[in-house]
Amino acid sequence: MTSEPVTVSGTSPPDERPARPRPGDELELRIDSLAFGGEGVARIGEEGYVVFVAGGIPGDLVRAVVYKRKRSYAHARAIEVLQPSPERIPPIADHPGVPWQVLPYERQLQIKRDQVDEALRRIGRLDGFVLEEIVPASQQWRYRNKLEYSFGMSEDGELQCGFHASAGGRRVAPIEDCLLASEPGNHARELALSWCRAQGLVAWERDGRDTGPAPDGRARLRNLVVREGRRTDKLQVRLVSTDGELDASAFALALSTALGDRLSGVLWTRSRSLAETTLGGETELVWGEAELPERLGELDLQISPEAFFQTNTEMAELLYAAVGEYAGLQGWERVYDLYCGIGTIALTLAPRAGELWGIELVEQAVADAIAGARRNEITNVHFFAGDTRLALGELLERAGRPDVLVIDPPRAGLSKKVVRRIIEVSPKRIVYVSCNPTTLAPNAAELVEAGWALRRVRPVDMFPQTHHIECVALFERG
């Protein structure tokens, strides 16, 4: 049962201040700041118990419902803005996935730059570095080259295809026009949904443990992945479902008839995973080509269905330009590229390096990187599959000590073992590409303690209207 709303003003007598809230409690909260991850921060009670509030921005007074509680903090979801912040602006998109659209874009940039600075100074306890101005996005809307949508059912039983509702909710919110996708990409989503509705297909029930087909034997829909070659104007559509019957050929025919030459390929993935993921499963090429053609700067690329590729093509070019600037290559250096993926950074740097070696755990990504080198006639790069923790020592024996090390790790950052391996190979210069300043900071502190100096950091806004922050950091010996 939901409790009565509690107003938190910070001036109430101590004995009137609320205890730690419970899931389901409704609170009136004044948002003080924004946390890493994008949630608003409010404090209640004499001890300043922290409540993270999805949908709140600094200055808002909101009514929020608690959906998770821990000993030292809780998570809540704003359900009504009682007094809007002076900074709040009207939203443009009517769908989830763009929580910061109520902040002016200039303010978004300021907050992101400040959060990078705060993470390095507070978490990493670092100073003496130059924090450069953030590189603003070239497009504030319709900038993503890949969207992963979820299927769900409305209360009246209609199939929906959109994003999950805000924090704490399991419902899939329908989308009329996804403002993160290009207009052709959004049209592809609409076509796919229309065909699935006409077939009477239903969505997979995420609350259950059943990943099998529907009672009629047909596949239940999980996700729709729409990828776009921003430089080639090509689209790739992948339908993700449970096992079961599906007329995939008719699905592809409907898309190809409507999209014509713009459609590159149609794929169907059958997954038995209980997790909300589009990775894994069995993927079948239904129509066209399995790889999406794209250009990045001077490179011709072919992107496999599950390969990682920066989701903002235009800003990826600026991000990699920053990597090249920080690497400071003069044409003779030996460069290691760790977590190289399909080799985009390595292939971009190769013309300015003496030799370049890339390590990547995913074998298909390594195959894509090798094929990319051949396609672009780049002969001084070498890619191989391996776990960085284990492969870095072998690479050192095989190739020799690197002059420059480039790292683009997952969001969790580098493990202590990988940091130790980097210290052992001892490059003169390290260029660290980070998508999470709170994991960059402790890694940076470890490198500084081992003898490198953090020189420069450049934030790059890859994801406008969201809290996500990308940045490039330069470390030098001594």
Short mmCIF file of C-alpha atoms in Angstrom, two decimals:
data_model
loop_
_atom_site.label_atom_id
_atom_site.label_comp_id
_atom_site.label_asym_id
_atom_site.label_seq_id
_atom_site.Cartn_x
_atom_site.Cartn_y
_atom_site.Cartn_z
CA MET A 1 0.00 0.00 0.00
CA THR A 2 1.33 3.45 -0.96
CA SER A 3 2.03 5.81 1.91
CA GLU A 4 0.86 9.40 2.05
CA PRO A 5 3.17 11.89 0.30
CA VAL A 6 5.89 13.35 2.51
CA THR A 7 7.00 16.95 1.99
CA VAL A 8 10.70 17.51 2.53
CA SER A 9 11.72 21.11 3.09
CA GLY A 10 14.92 20.85 5.11
CA THR A 11 13.43 23.14 7.77
CA SER A 12 11.16 20.67 9.54
CA PRO A 13 11.95 19.84 13.19
CA PRO A 14 14.13 16.71 13.46
CA ASP A 15 11.33 14.59 14.94
CA GLU A 16 9.07 15.42 11.97
CA ARG A 17 11.54 14.45 9.29
CA PRO A 18 10.75 11.18 7.51
CA ALA A 19 12.60 7.94 8.13
CA ARG A 20 14.21 6.11 5.25
CA PRO A 21 11.47 5.61 2.65
CA ARG A 22 10.21 2.26 1.51
CA PRO A 23 9.39 1.07 -2.03
CA GLY A 24 5.98 2.44 -2.95
CA ASP A 25 6.28 5.57 -0.76
CA GLU A 26 5.51 8.89 -2.42
CA LEU A 27 7.69 11.87 -1.50
CA GLU A 28 7.85 15.53 -2.34
CA LEU A 29 11.49 16.24 -3.07
CA ARG A 30 13.56 19.26 -4.02
CA ILE A 31 16.28 18.30 -6.51
CA ASP A 32 19.67 19.77 -5.64
CA SER A 33 21.98 18.44 -8.35
CA LEU A 34 22.52 15.76 -10.98
CA ALA A 35 24.43 12.57 -10.22
CA PHE A 36 26.65 10.57 -12.54
CA GLY A 37 24.18 8.51 -14.50
CA GLY A 38 21.78 11.43 -14.94
CA GLU A 39 19.43 11.09 -11.98
CA GLY A 40 18.49 14.06 -9.83
CA VAL A 41 19.80 14.13 -6.25
CA ALA A 42 17.57 15.01 -3.27
CA ARG A 43 18.25 14.64 0.44
CA ILE A 44 15.80 13.95 3.26
CA GLY A 45 15.96 13.68 7.02
CA GLU A 46 18.44 14.97 9.54
CA GLU A 47 21.26 12.86 8.18
CA GLY A 48 20.66 13.87 4.57
CA TYR A 49 19.55 10.46 3.31
CA VAL A 50 20.03 10.53 -0.48
CA VAL A 51 17.24 9.83 -2.93
CA PHE A 52 18.17 9.56 -6.60
CA VAL A 53 15.24 10.74 -8.71
CA ALA A 54 14.80 9.80 -12.36
CA GLY A 55 13.13 12.65 -14.23
CA GLY A 56 14.21 15.44 -11.86
CA ILE A 57 16.63 18.27 -12.63
CA PRO A 58 18.23 20.80 -10.24
CA GLY A 59 15.66 23.24 -8.88
CA ASP A 60 12.62 21.01 -9.46
CA LEU A 61 10.15 20.22 -6.68
CA VAL A 62 8.72 16.85 -7.65
CA ARG A 63 6.39 14.18 -6.39
CA ALA A 64 8.24 10.91 -6.73
CA VAL A 65 7.54 7.25 -5.99
CA VAL A 66 10.30 5.13 -4.46
CA TYR A 67 11.01 1.87 -6.26
CA LYS A 68 14.28 0.72 -4.65
CA ARG A 69 15.86 1.28 -1.23
CA LYS A 70 19.36 0.67 0.09
CA ARG A 71 20.91 1.45 3.47
CA SER A 72 22.40 4.79 2.41
CA TYR A 73 20.25 5.79 -0.56
CA ALA A 74 17.05 5.12 -2.47
CA HIS A 75 15.94 5.36 -6.10
CA ALA A 76 12.67 7.04 -7.06
CA ARG A 77 10.83 8.03 -10.22
CA ALA A 78 9.32 11.50 -10.61
CA ILE A 79 5.60 11.23 -11.35
CA GLU A 80 4.73 14.93 -11.19
CA VAL A 81 6.68 18.20 -11.34
CA LEU A 82 5.07 20.38 -8.66
CA GLN A 83 7.36 23.39 -9.16
CA PRO A 84 9.56 23.35 -12.26
CA SER A 85 13.18 24.43 -12.12
CA PRO A 86 13.94 27.84 -13.68
CA GLU A 87 16.17 25.91 -16.09
CA ARG A 88 13.49 23.46 -17.24
CA ILE A 89 12.38 23.82 -20.86
CA PRO A 90 9.47 22.09 -22.66
CA PRO A 91 10.32 18.60 -23.99
CA ILE A 92 10.41 17.99 -27.73
CA ALA A 93 10.29 14.18 -27.85
CA ASP A 94 7.31 12.31 -26.41
CA HIS A 95 9.26 9.10 -25.76
CA PRO A 96 11.79 7.79 -23.20
CA GLY A 97 15.51 7.68 -23.90
CA VAL A 98 16.11 11.45 -23.86
CA PRO A 99 15.83 12.42 -20.15
CA TRP A 100 17.97 15.56 -20.43
CA GLN A 101 15.89 17.14 -23.20
CA VAL A 102 14.30 19.37 -20.53
CA LEU A 103 17.68 21.08 -20.02
CA PRO A 104 19.00 23.68 -22.50
CA TYR A 105 21.74 22.12 -24.60
CA GLU A 106 24.40 24.57 -23.38
CA ARG A 107 23.56 23.52 -19.81
CA GLN A 108 23.87 19.84 -20.74
CA LEU A 109 27.38 20.49 -22.04
CA GLN A 110 28.37 22.41 -18.91
CA ILE A 111 27.14 19.64 -16.61
CA LYS A 112 28.95 16.94 -18.58
CA ARG A 113 32.25 18.83 -18.52
CA ASP A 114 31.83 19.53 -14.80
CA GLN A 115 31.13 15.86 -14.09
CA VAL A 116 34.31 14.78 -15.86
CA ASP A 117 36.25 17.32 -13.79
CA GLU A 118 34.56 16.24 -10.55
CA ALA A 119 35.21 12.54 -11.17
CA LEU A 120 38.92 13.06 -11.82
CA ARG A 121 39.38 15.37 -8.84
CA ARG A 122 37.07 13.73 -6.28
CA ILE A 123 37.32 10.04 -7.20
CA GLY A 124 40.80 10.04 -8.73
CA ARG A 125 42.18 12.79 -6.43
CA LEU A 126 44.01 14.22 -9.44
CA ASP A 127 44.96 17.74 -10.40
CA GLY A 128 47.45 19.51 -12.65
CA PHE A 129 45.74 18.35 -15.86
CA VAL A 130 44.18 20.55 -18.53
CA LEU A 131 40.44 19.96 -18.91
CA GLU A 132 39.62 21.18 -22.40
CA GLU A 133 36.29 22.54 -23.56
CA ILE A 134 33.74 19.87 -24.43
CA VAL A 135 33.23 19.23 -28.14
CA PRO A 136 29.52 19.86 -28.84
CA ALA A 137 27.50 17.47 -30.96
CA SER A 138 27.06 18.37 -34.61
CA GLN A 139 23.40 17.27 -34.35
CA GLN A 140 21.31 17.49 -31.20
CA TRP A 141 18.57 15.22 -32.57
CA ARG A 142 18.37 12.27 -35.01
CA TYR A 143 22.04 11.45 -34.53
CA ARG A 144 22.09 7.72 -33.69
CA ASN A 145 23.10 5.16 -36.32
CA LYS A 146 21.73 2.27 -34.24
CA LEU A 147 18.52 1.92 -32.22
CA GLU A 148 17.47 -1.12 -30.23
CA TYR A 149 13.72 -1.10 -29.64
CA SER A 150 11.72 -3.43 -27.39
CA PHE A 151 8.38 -5.04 -28.18
CA GLY A 152 5.58 -5.01 -25.61
CA MET A 153 1.81 -5.21 -25.35
CA SER A 154 -0.48 -2.34 -24.44
CA GLU A 155 -3.21 -2.74 -21.83
CA ASP A 156 -5.77 -3.34 -24.59
CA GLY A 157 -3.60 -6.01 -26.21
CA GLU A 158 -2.03 -4.04 -29.06
CA LEU A 159 1.59 -4.75 -30.06
CA GLN A 160 3.95 -1.86 -29.29
CA CYS A 161 7.54 -1.20 -30.34
CA GLY A 162 9.46 1.44 -28.42
CA PHE A 163 11.64 2.07 -25.37
CA HIS A 164 11.17 0.88 -21.82
CA ALA A 165 9.43 3.40 -19.58
CA SER A 166 11.55 5.42 -17.15
CA ALA A 167 13.40 3.94 -14.17
CA GLY A 168 11.53 1.36 -12.16
CA GLY A 169 9.01 0.61 -14.89
CA ARG A 170 8.72 -2.53 -17.05
CA ARG A 171 6.21 -1.16 -19.55
CA VAL A 172 7.29 -0.52 -23.14
CA ALA A 173 6.29 3.01 -24.12
CA PRO A 174 5.02 3.31 -27.71
CA ILE A 175 6.75 5.72 -30.09
CA GLU A 176 5.17 7.76 -32.86
CA ASP A 177 8.42 9.32 -34.07
CA CYS A 178 11.78 8.41 -32.54
CA LEU A 179 13.74 11.67 -32.53
CA LEU A 180 17.02 9.83 -31.93
CA ALA A 181 16.69 8.05 -35.29
CA SER A 182 16.90 9.51 -38.76
CA GLU A 183 13.62 9.81 -40.63
CA PRO A 184 14.45 6.78 -42.86
CA GLY A 185 15.46 4.77 -39.78
CA ASN A 186 12.24 5.71 -38.04
CA HIS A 187 10.28 4.74 -41.16
CA ALA A 188 11.90 1.29 -41.08
CA ARG A 189 10.74 0.84 -37.47
CA GLU A 190 7.19 1.84 -38.42
CA LEU A 191 7.15 -0.60 -41.35
CA ALA A 192 8.39 -3.46 -39.17
CA LEU A 193 5.80 -2.79 -36.47
CA SER A 194 2.98 -2.51 -39.01
CA TRP A 195 3.88 -5.87 -40.56
CA CYS A 196 4.13 -7.59 -37.16
CA ARG A 197 0.75 -6.20 -36.11
CA ALA A 198 -0.85 -7.37 -39.37
CA GLN A 199 0.47 -10.89 -38.68
CA GLY A 200 -1.09 -10.87 -35.20
CA LEU A 201 2.27 -11.49 -33.52
CA VAL A 202 2.66 -10.90 -29.78
CA ALA A 203 5.52 -9.72 -27.57
CA TRP A 204 7.64 -11.81 -25.24
CA GLU A 205 6.59 -11.47 -21.59
CA ARG A 206 9.64 -10.18 -19.74
CA ASP A 207 8.19 -10.86 -16.29
CA GLY A 208 8.06 -14.59 -16.90
CA ARG A 209 10.71 -17.28 -17.23
CA ASP A 210 9.36 -18.69 -20.48
CA THR A 211 11.48 -17.94 -23.55
CA GLY A 212 9.64 -20.35 -25.82
CA PRO A 213 7.11 -19.66 -28.58
CA ALA A 214 3.52 -18.54 -28.11
CA PRO A 215 0.78 -21.16 -27.53
CA ASP A 216 0.05 -21.17 -31.29
CA GLY A 217 3.67 -22.14 -32.02
CA ARG A 218 4.64 -18.79 -33.48
CA ALA A 219 7.64 -16.77 -32.33
CA ARG A 220 7.12 -14.04 -29.75
CA LEU A 221 8.81 -10.73 -30.46
CA ARG A 222 11.61 -9.41 -28.25
CA ASN A 223 13.47 -6.58 -30.01
CA LEU A 224 13.91 -4.70 -33.25
CA VAL A 225 17.39 -3.44 -34.17
CA VAL A 226 17.64 -0.77 -36.87
CA ARG A 227 21.14 0.19 -38.03
CA GLU A 228 22.01 2.90 -40.52
CA GLY A 229 25.08 3.71 -42.58
CA ARG A 230 25.03 7.47 -42.13
CA ARG A 231 27.55 7.99 -44.95
CA THR A 232 26.11 5.32 -47.26
CA ASP A 233 22.37 5.87 -46.68
CA LYS A 234 21.89 2.12 -46.13
CA LEU A 235 19.66 0.45 -43.52
CA GLN A 236 19.93 -2.91 -41.78
CA VAL A 237 16.94 -4.36 -39.90
CA ARG A 238 17.22 -7.24 -37.43
CA LEU A 239 14.21 -8.83 -35.75
CA VAL A 240 14.89 -10.57 -32.42
CA SER A 241 12.36 -13.14 -31.18
CA THR A 242 11.93 -16.33 -29.19
CA ASP A 243 11.95 -19.67 -30.99
CA GLY A 244 8.87 -20.41 -33.03
CA GLU A 245 7.39 -19.97 -36.48
CA LEU A 246 7.79 -16.69 -38.35
CA ASP A 247 7.43 -15.89 -42.05
CA ALA A 248 10.75 -14.05 -42.17
CA SER A 249 10.80 -13.99 -45.98
CA ALA A 250 7.49 -12.12 -46.07
CA PHE A 251 8.85 -9.70 -43.43
CA ALA A 252 11.89 -9.00 -45.61
CA LEU A 253 9.76 -8.62 -48.73
CA ALA A 254 7.56 -6.01 -47.03
CA LEU A 255 10.61 -4.01 -45.97
CA SER A 256 12.45 -4.26 -49.29
CA THR A 257 9.34 -3.27 -51.25
CA ALA A 258 8.87 -0.13 -49.14
CA LEU A 259 12.53 0.85 -48.64
CA GLY A 260 13.97 -0.13 -52.01
CA ASP A 261 17.71 0.33 -52.57
CA ARG A 262 18.11 1.93 -49.15
CA LEU A 263 17.72 -1.48 -47.47
CA SER A 264 21.02 -3.34 -47.12
CA GLY A 265 19.96 -6.46 -45.23
CA VAL A 266 17.29 -8.14 -43.10
CA LEU A 267 18.22 -10.58 -40.34
CA TRP A 268 16.32 -12.71 -37.83
CA THR A 269 17.75 -13.63 -34.41
CA ARG A 270 16.16 -16.33 -32.24
CA SER A 271 17.14 -15.98 -28.59
CA ARG A 272 16.45 -18.10 -25.51
CA SER A 273 18.10 -15.65 -23.11
CA LEU A 274 16.22 -14.46 -20.04
CA ALA A 275 18.23 -11.23 -20.13
CA GLU A 276 17.07 -8.13 -21.97
CA THR A 277 19.73 -8.28 -24.68
CA THR A 278 19.97 -8.41 -28.46
CA LEU A 279 23.33 -10.21 -28.32
CA GLY A 280 23.74 -13.94 -28.75
CA GLY A 281 21.17 -16.37 -30.05
CA GLU A 282 21.03 -17.75 -33.58
CA THR A 283 21.07 -15.13 -36.34
CA GLU A 284 19.95 -15.91 -39.87
CA LEU A 285 20.42 -13.70 -42.93
CA VAL A 286 16.95 -13.48 -44.48
CA TRP A 287 17.58 -11.01 -47.30
CA GLY A 288 20.42 -8.91 -48.72
CA GLU A 289 23.84 -8.55 -47.10
CA ALA A 290 24.79 -9.57 -43.57
CA GLU A 291 27.14 -6.60 -43.15
CA LEU A 292 26.21 -2.93 -43.26
CA PRO A 293 28.41 -0.74 -45.48
CA GLU A 294 29.60 2.49 -43.87
CA ARG A 295 32.32 5.11 -44.22
CA LEU A 296 34.23 6.67 -41.33
CA GLY A 297 36.53 9.46 -42.44
CA GLU A 298 38.61 7.91 -45.22
CA LEU A 299 37.76 4.33 -44.27
CA ASP A 300 35.37 1.96 -46.03
CA LEU A 301 33.81 -0.35 -43.44
CA GLN A 302 31.54 -3.41 -43.37
CA ILE A 303 29.82 -3.73 -39.97
CA SER A 304 28.65 -7.17 -38.78
CA PRO A 305 25.22 -7.38 -37.08
CA GLU A 306 26.56 -7.64 -33.52
CA ALA A 307 29.81 -5.72 -33.98
CA PHE A 308 30.40 -2.67 -31.79
CA PHE A 309 30.51 0.60 -33.71
CA GLN A 310 30.18 4.06 -32.20
CA THR A 311 26.49 4.95 -32.46
CA ASN A 312 27.10 8.55 -33.52
CA THR A 313 29.07 8.40 -36.78
CA GLU A 314 29.63 12.13 -37.16
CA MET A 315 30.93 12.54 -33.60
CA ALA A 316 33.00 9.35 -33.80
CA GLU A 317 35.05 11.09 -36.49
CA LEU A 318 35.72 13.98 -34.08
CA LEU A 319 36.43 11.57 -31.21
CA TYR A 320 39.01 9.68 -33.27
CA ALA A 321 40.51 12.96 -34.44
CA ALA A 322 41.14 13.76 -30.76
CA VAL A 323 42.75 10.33 -30.32
CA GLY A 324 45.04 11.03 -33.27
CA GLU A 325 45.97 14.45 -31.92
CA TYR A 326 46.78 13.09 -28.47
CA ALA A 327 48.75 10.14 -29.90
CA GLY A 328 51.06 12.66 -31.61
CA LEU A 329 52.34 10.13 -34.14
CA GLN A 330 55.23 11.05 -36.45
CA GLY A 331 55.27 7.93 -38.63
CA TRP A 332 57.75 5.63 -36.87
CA GLU A 333 55.98 4.66 -33.63
CA ARG A 334 54.81 1.21 -32.57
CA VAL A 335 51.20 1.49 -31.35
CA TYR A 336 49.07 -0.97 -29.40
CA ASP A 337 45.28 -0.65 -29.62
CA LEU A 338 43.56 -2.51 -26.77
CA TYR A 339 39.86 -3.46 -27.02
CA CYS A 340 40.15 -2.56 -30.70
CA GLY A 341 36.73 -3.89 -31.78
CA ILE A 342 36.42 -3.86 -35.57
CA GLY A 343 39.60 -1.78 -35.74
CA THR A 344 38.21 1.69 -36.39
CA ILE A 345 40.72 3.53 -34.19
CA ALA A 346 43.64 1.39 -35.34
CA LEU A 347 42.81 1.82 -39.02
CA THR A 348 42.40 5.56 -38.51
CA LEU A 349 45.83 5.86 -36.85
CA ALA A 350 47.72 3.39 -39.07
CA PRO A 351 48.74 5.80 -41.85
CA ARG A 352 50.57 7.91 -39.24
CA ALA A 353 52.23 5.01 -37.36
CA GLY A 354 55.17 2.74 -38.05
CA GLU A 355 53.26 -0.38 -37.04
CA LEU A 356 50.03 -0.98 -35.16
CA TRP A 357 48.84 -4.00 -33.17
CA GLY A 358 45.22 -4.51 -32.09
CA ILE A 359 43.83 -6.87 -29.45
CA GLU A 360 40.14 -7.77 -29.21
CA LEU A 361 38.35 -10.57 -27.35
CA VAL A 362 35.50 -11.06 -29.89
CA GLU A 363 36.75 -13.17 -32.79
CA GLN A 364 34.15 -11.88 -35.27
CA ALA A 365 35.24 -8.31 -34.54
CA VAL A 366 38.86 -9.30 -35.23
CA ALA A 367 37.78 -10.85 -38.54
CA ASP A 368 36.01 -7.58 -39.39
CA ALA A 369 39.15 -5.60 -38.49
CA ILE A 370 41.38 -7.77 -40.69
CA ALA A 371 38.90 -7.49 -43.56
CA GLY A 372 38.77 -3.72 -43.04
CA ALA A 373 42.54 -3.46 -43.30
CA ARG A 374 42.50 -5.41 -46.58
CA ARG A 375 39.60 -3.39 -47.97
CA ASN A 376 41.39 -0.11 -47.24
CA GLU A 377 44.81 -1.43 -48.36
CA ILE A 378 46.40 -0.79 -44.95
CA THR A 379 49.38 -3.12 -44.51
CA ASN A 380 51.05 -2.00 -41.26
CA VAL A 381 48.32 -3.23 -38.89
CA HIS A 382 48.07 -6.62 -37.17
CA PHE A 383 44.96 -7.81 -35.32
CA PHE A 384 44.52 -10.86 -33.16
CA ALA A 385 41.90 -12.24 -30.80
CA GLY A 386 42.67 -12.50 -27.12
CA ASP A 387 41.87 -11.43 -23.58
CA THR A 388 43.91 -8.29 -22.87
CA ARG A 389 44.83 -9.57 -19.40
CA LEU A 390 46.54 -12.61 -20.92
CA ALA A 391 47.48 -11.46 -24.41
CA LEU A 392 49.34 -8.26 -23.59
CA GLY A 393 52.40 -10.07 -22.27
CA GLU A 394 52.53 -12.30 -25.34
CA LEU A 395 52.19 -9.28 -27.61
CA LEU A 396 55.09 -7.57 -25.83
CA GLU A 397 57.34 -10.56 -26.55
CA ARG A 398 56.16 -10.81 -30.13
CA ALA A 399 56.09 -7.17 -31.22
CA GLY A 400 58.29 -5.30 -28.75
CA ARG A 401 57.53 -2.43 -26.40
CA PRO A 402 54.94 0.11 -27.65
CA ASP A 403 55.65 3.79 -27.94
CA VAL A 404 51.94 4.63 -27.73
CA LEU A 405 49.12 2.63 -26.14
CA VAL A 406 45.49 3.37 -27.07
CA ILE A 407 42.74 2.01 -24.78
CA ASP A 408 39.00 2.05 -25.43
CA PRO A 409 37.66 -0.21 -22.66
CA PRO A 410 34.07 -1.16 -21.77
CA ARG A 411 32.04 1.05 -19.45
CA ALA A 412 33.42 -0.78 -16.40
CA GLY A 413 36.92 0.46 -17.23
CA LEU A 414 40.16 -1.47 -16.75
CA SER A 415 40.59 -4.21 -14.18
CA LYS A 416 43.57 -4.02 -11.84
CA LYS A 417 45.16 -6.91 -13.74
CA VAL A 418 44.98 -5.05 -17.03
CA VAL A 419 46.41 -1.92 -15.41
CA ARG A 420 49.32 -4.02 -14.12
CA ARG A 421 49.92 -5.37 -17.64
CA ILE A 422 49.95 -1.83 -19.02
CA ILE A 423 52.49 -0.82 -16.38
CA GLU A 424 54.64 -3.80 -17.42
CA VAL A 425 54.65 -2.89 -21.13
CA SER A 426 55.49 0.71 -20.12
CA PRO A 427 54.52 2.83 -23.15
CA LYS A 428 55.73 6.41 -23.31
CA ARG A 429 52.25 7.71 -24.03
CA ILE A 430 48.76 6.40 -23.24
CA VAL A 431 45.57 7.62 -24.92
CA TYR A 432 42.52 6.48 -22.95
CA VAL A 433 39.06 6.71 -24.56
CA SER A 434 36.40 6.58 -21.84
CA CYS A 435 32.61 6.36 -21.89
CA ASN A 436 32.40 6.61 -18.10
CA PRO A 437 34.35 9.24 -16.09
CA THR A 438 33.71 7.39 -12.81
CA THR A 439 35.74 4.39 -14.06
CA LEU A 440 38.28 6.52 -15.90
CA ALA A 441 39.12 8.33 -12.64
CA PRO A 442 40.39 5.34 -10.59
CA ASN A 443 42.24 3.97 -13.62
CA ALA A 444 43.84 7.38 -14.11
CA ALA A 445 44.89 7.47 -10.46
CA GLU A 446 46.55 4.05 -10.82
CA LEU A 447 48.47 5.16 -13.90
CA VAL A 448 49.59 8.40 -12.25
CA GLU A 449 50.78 6.48 -9.20
CA ALA A 450 52.78 4.21 -11.54
CA GLY A 451 54.66 7.12 -13.09
CA TRP A 452 52.54 8.63 -15.85
CA ALA A 453 51.23 12.19 -15.73
CA LEU A 454 47.67 13.04 -16.77
CA ARG A 455 48.18 15.90 -19.23
CA ARG A 456 44.95 16.64 -21.06
CA VAL A 457 41.33 15.54 -21.09
CA ARG A 458 38.82 16.40 -23.82
CA PRO A 459 35.11 15.60 -23.32
CA VAL A 460 33.15 14.87 -26.51
CA ASP A 461 29.36 14.96 -26.54
CA MET A 462 28.38 11.85 -28.45
CA PHE A 463 24.88 11.57 -26.95
CA PRO A 464 22.90 14.84 -26.67
CA GLN A 465 19.73 14.82 -24.52
CA THR A 466 21.23 12.04 -22.36
CA HIS A 467 23.67 11.85 -19.43
CA HIS A 468 26.27 9.80 -21.31
CA ILE A 469 29.75 11.32 -21.47
CA GLU A 470 32.65 10.35 -23.72
CA CYS A 471 36.14 11.75 -23.26
CA VAL A 472 39.74 11.26 -24.33
CA ALA A 473 42.60 11.45 -21.81
CA LEU A 474 46.34 11.75 -22.48
CA PHE A 475 48.97 10.29 -20.13
CA GLU A 476 52.72 10.75 -20.58
CA ARG A 477 55.71 9.33 -18.77
CA GLY A 478 57.34 11.53 -16.16
#
